Amino acid sequence: MIAFTGPAFAGPFEDAVAKFTTDDFSDSEEAVDAIASSGSPLAYPIISALKDERLMFDADTKKVYIKQEDGKAVDAATGAPVDAIPDSASAVSLNNKLRRHIEAALGGLTLQSPNLDARISAAKSVFKSHEEAALPAVEGALAKETDRTAKAFLAQARAAIILFKSDAAEVDKLEAVATIRSRGDQDALAMLSDIGTDQPPAVAKAAASAVSSIQNSLAIWSGVQNAWYGLSLGSVLLLAAIGLAITFGVMGVINMAHGEMVMLGAYTTFVVQEVIRTRYPGLFDYSLLIAVPLAFLVAGAIGVLIERSIIRFLYGRPLETLLATWGLSLVLQQAVRTIFGPTNREVGNPSWMSGAFELGQITITYNRLWILCFTLAVFVILLAMLRFTALGLEMRAVTQNRRMAASMGIATSRVDALTFGLGSGIAGIAGVALSQIDNVSPNLGQGYIIDSFMVVVFGGVGNLWGTLVGAFTLGIANKFLEPVAGAVLGKIAILVLIILFIQKRPRGLFALKGRAVEA
């Protein structure tokens, strides 16, 4: 008797679940709408399982099952556990239209979640699907919402639904166009461009105007994004070129092994992180703070050793210095290959350097932002050192007139060694920064040495302000040329422009002043 009278007590929720057993797309859409509006605690699990193709039905017994992620199963109508899903059961079929319906339903189910991020994510999902069935849920959530950001996203979701709603009033559609226009991103542009030809003339005209406005706005934001990428690249070039500018300016040495100092700084970071991972994992977020002084000391010490053992015997012979440092760069690369191997090494990002945030229509990553701040801090500290310390005074004196500085009692050989060590140390901390955005490999420094020389020559040999302006100028110019000419042609164009510029100003943007320099 119970078996025969059971269907008589079946409610709307159970009837909606049973529609999945027909495996018909229209029935499945009706089932999704009914389940989403039922208020049942099983609604979200059922629709989520349908989305992930874990909703199974047995046509013989007219039963529907949820296959859980842990391999267990429950009855979709009652939520009761089942021993096993029958072998005759199969997954409910999906098509693109049903998938959009599912996305809208899931969005509607989470629109009133206590979690703010979940509500915003649901509103974004409904905006993209703009399914009419989600309109009551959106309007209900919009009436209760108190957070300003979530309310804006809910209003945009409602506008998207109304815009595509066939029986919506023209006034409401015009308001919807204005709301979507205020969003101003690529999703809004795509939606307004795809409204179809069946809209009232006033709505079509307003949408066309909104599309044009958004395109102009996005073009401006694209320029801002390229400028940010240029500043980011410029900060990397500046960090790599500062040490080279000091060495080149004071000693007149073309150091082709400068890129390998950058590489040594990156590998120092790798070693520090490996020690922390294996012994002190709780200190990982401080790994870069520990690596910066160590990289400076390691690269600086090797720089002093190079100057004392090789460079000091080659002053006044620039070609031989160039060849010697180039050979030294090959030796250092092979030494690193022998010790660490030829493959890339993993250097992780601390939590405070991971992720990104949006500012208007541009995306800013935390690692690039921190590198920019770090570069400017190094630049300011270096300026202060040159201006307010005895070594800085001696370096400036040797740069302007070496013979006069020597006659005044300055040990120019000691200044040369310390200058080379300082330049190498700064290259080492540049390697710490580059390890966060580039592959740590024996060839790391080779990708930046040529660009560093271009920055130094363009800005003015030995002038830190010229290096700053040159690095950011070349970085921004490179990022604006890349979309037009491509990466390779963009670099060629930059090189040609620098050559033409040097023909007019051989000493760069900011030429050093001094009797010996100007002679």
Tab-separated table of C-alpha atoms in Angstrom, residues 106-264:
chain	number	residue	atom	x	y	z
A	106	LEU	CA	23.779	28.638	-9.112
A	107	GLY	CA	24.295	32.387	-9.117
A	108	GLY	CA	20.771	32.926	-7.828
A	109	LEU	CA	21.279	30.378	-5.041
A	110	THR	CA	24.380	32.190	-3.734
A	111	LEU	CA	23.119	35.751	-4.194
A	112	GLN	CA	22.038	35.915	-0.553
A	113	SER	CA	25.038	34.099	0.881
A	114	PRO	CA	26.437	35.585	4.123
A	115	ASN	CA	29.845	35.681	2.408
A	116	LEU	CA	30.383	38.972	0.537
A	117	ASP	CA	32.793	37.480	-2.013
A	118	ALA	CA	30.314	34.694	-2.756
A	119	ARG	CA	27.535	37.224	-3.391
A	120	ILE	CA	29.722	39.295	-5.710
A	121	SER	CA	30.872	36.188	-7.578
A	122	ALA	CA	27.247	35.067	-7.969
A	123	ALA	CA	26.222	38.489	-9.300
A	124	LYS	CA	29.051	38.342	-11.859
A	125	SER	CA	27.943	34.865	-12.912
A	126	VAL	CA	24.337	36.025	-13.394
A	127	PHE	CA	25.552	39.052	-15.358
A	128	LYS	CA	27.363	36.812	-17.844
A	129	SER	CA	24.533	34.291	-18.196
A	130	HIS	CA	21.718	36.928	-18.035
A	131	GLU	CA	19.173	34.133	-17.657
A	132	GLU	CA	15.644	35.464	-17.160
A	133	ALA	CA	14.884	32.802	-14.539
A	134	ALA	CA	17.355	34.440	-12.130
A	135	LEU	CA	15.580	37.818	-12.165
A	136	PRO	CA	13.408	37.242	-9.029
A	137	ALA	CA	16.425	36.078	-7.039
A	138	VAL	CA	18.489	39.058	-8.211
A	139	GLU	CA	15.796	41.569	-7.352
A	140	GLY	CA	15.278	39.971	-3.951
A	141	ALA	CA	18.988	40.056	-3.193
A	142	LEU	CA	19.265	43.639	-4.477
A	143	ALA	CA	16.506	44.775	-2.093
A	144	LYS	CA	18.325	43.268	0.900
A	145	GLU	CA	21.922	44.101	-0.055
A	146	THR	CA	23.736	46.680	2.094
A	147	ASP	CA	27.278	46.492	0.701
A	148	ARG	CA	27.917	49.170	-1.919
A	149	THR	CA	30.145	47.056	-4.182
A	150	ALA	CA	27.869	44.016	-4.114
A	151	LYS	CA	24.850	46.242	-4.770
A	152	ALA	CA	26.535	47.653	-7.899
A	153	PHE	CA	27.220	44.159	-9.253
A	154	LEU	CA	23.657	43.066	-8.497
A	155	ALA	CA	22.307	46.124	-10.332
A	156	GLN	CA	24.456	45.227	-13.331
A	157	ALA	CA	23.197	41.619	-13.233
A	158	ARG	CA	19.601	42.847	-13.151
A	159	ALA	CA	20.299	45.228	-16.062
A	160	ALA	CA	21.786	42.383	-18.123
A	161	ILE	CA	18.684	40.238	-17.589
A	162	ILE	CA	16.283	43.077	-18.452
A	163	LEU	CA	18.239	44.004	-21.579
A	164	PHE	CA	17.687	40.527	-23.028
A	165	LYS	CA	14.176	40.085	-21.611
A	166	SER	CA	11.777	40.059	-24.556
A	167	ASP	CA	8.809	41.631	-22.764
A	168	ALA	CA	10.739	44.276	-20.800
A	169	ALA	CA	9.608	47.889	-21.217
A	170	GLU	CA	11.652	50.187	-23.440
A	171	VAL	CA	12.306	52.565	-20.543
A	172	ASP	CA	13.662	49.730	-18.432
A	173	LYS	CA	15.920	48.615	-21.284
A	174	LEU	CA	17.302	52.128	-21.703
A	175	GLU	CA	18.090	52.218	-17.991
A	176	ALA	CA	19.726	48.803	-18.338
A	177	VAL	CA	21.945	50.063	-21.175
A	178	ALA	CA	23.047	53.014	-19.016
A	179	THR	CA	23.832	50.702	-16.091
A	180	ILE	CA	25.886	48.311	-18.239
A	181	ARG	CA	27.614	51.264	-19.876
A	182	SER	CA	28.769	52.490	-16.463
A	183	ARG	CA	30.507	49.145	-15.929
A	184	GLY	CA	32.807	49.968	-18.850
A	185	ASP	CA	34.773	46.710	-19.199
A	186	GLN	CA	35.164	44.057	-21.889
A	187	ASP	CA	32.190	42.057	-20.588
A	188	ALA	CA	29.951	45.122	-20.864
A	189	LEU	CA	31.269	45.824	-24.365
A	190	ALA	CA	30.602	42.248	-25.495
A	191	MET	CA	27.094	42.270	-24.021
A	192	LEU	CA	26.068	45.570	-25.613
A	193	SER	CA	27.541	44.484	-28.944
A	194	ASP	CA	25.491	41.287	-28.865
A	195	ILE	CA	22.002	42.573	-28.079
A	196	GLY	CA	20.661	41.567	-31.502
A	197	THR	CA	18.513	43.382	-34.052
A	198	ASP	CA	15.136	42.824	-32.401
A	199	GLN	CA	15.566	45.681	-29.938
A	200	PRO	CA	13.540	48.927	-30.152
A	201	PRO	CA	15.310	51.637	-32.220
A	202	ALA	CA	15.938	53.843	-29.175
A	203	VAL	CA	17.534	50.940	-27.293
A	204	ALA	CA	19.685	49.940	-30.280
A	205	LYS	CA	20.849	53.554	-30.685
A	206	ALA	CA	21.678	53.863	-26.975
A	207	ALA	CA	23.574	50.553	-27.082
A	208	ALA	CA	25.590	51.674	-30.126
A	209	SER	CA	26.494	54.916	-28.366
A	210	ALA	CA	27.477	52.984	-25.247
A	211	VAL	CA	29.654	50.604	-27.309
A	212	SER	CA	31.517	53.545	-28.849
A	213	SER	CA	32.006	55.165	-25.445
A	214	ILE	CA	33.290	51.956	-23.854
A	215	GLN	CA	35.685	51.348	-26.747
A	216	ASN	CA	37.183	54.827	-26.315
A	217	SER	CA	37.453	54.325	-22.569
A	218	LEU	CA	39.083	50.908	-22.971
A	219	ALA	CA	41.593	52.373	-25.443
A	220	ILE	CA	42.638	54.914	-22.805
A	221	TRP	CA	42.844	52.218	-20.113
A	222	SER	CA	44.897	50.077	-22.496
A	223	GLY	CA	47.377	52.930	-22.791
A	224	VAL	CA	47.479	53.221	-19.001
A	225	GLN	CA	48.055	49.460	-18.714
A	226	ASN	CA	50.923	49.668	-21.231
A	227	ALA	CA	52.388	52.573	-19.272
A	228	TRP	CA	52.256	50.469	-16.099
A	229	TYR	CA	53.937	47.560	-17.906
A	230	GLY	CA	56.552	50.042	-19.129
A	231	LEU	CA	57.194	51.321	-15.600
A	232	SER	CA	57.464	47.728	-14.415
A	233	LEU	CA	59.984	46.874	-17.148
A	234	GLY	CA	61.795	50.153	-16.524
A	235	SER	CA	62.180	49.332	-12.819
A	236	VAL	CA	63.795	46.006	-13.741
A	237	LEU	CA	66.133	47.703	-16.230
A	238	LEU	CA	67.001	50.400	-13.697
A	239	LEU	CA	67.839	47.874	-11.009
A	240	ALA	CA	70.032	45.921	-13.425
A	241	ALA	CA	71.719	49.055	-14.829
A	242	ILE	CA	72.441	51.083	-11.664
A	243	GLY	CA	75.523	49.049	-10.764
A	244	LEU	CA	76.735	49.137	-14.357
A	245	ALA	CA	76.333	52.928	-14.462
A	246	ILE	CA	78.501	53.331	-11.349
A	247	THR	CA	81.201	50.950	-12.592
A	248	PHE	CA	81.244	52.391	-16.087
A	249	GLY	CA	81.211	55.981	-14.845
A	250	VAL	CA	83.951	55.721	-12.222
A	251	MET	CA	86.270	53.178	-13.807
A	252	GLY	CA	85.455	53.360	-17.513
A	253	VAL	CA	85.258	49.563	-17.567
A	254	ILE	CA	82.896	47.758	-19.935
A	255	ASN	CA	81.943	44.867	-17.662
A	256	MET	CA	80.389	42.123	-19.767
A	257	ALA	CA	80.150	39.931	-16.641
A	258	HIS	CA	77.687	42.320	-14.990
A	259	GLY	CA	74.766	40.079	-15.983
A	260	GLU	CA	76.402	37.183	-14.156
A	261	MET	CA	76.399	39.250	-10.950
A	262	VAL	CA	72.625	39.480	-11.408
A	263	MET	CA	72.514	35.721	-11.896
A	264	LEU	CA	74.534	35.106	-8.712
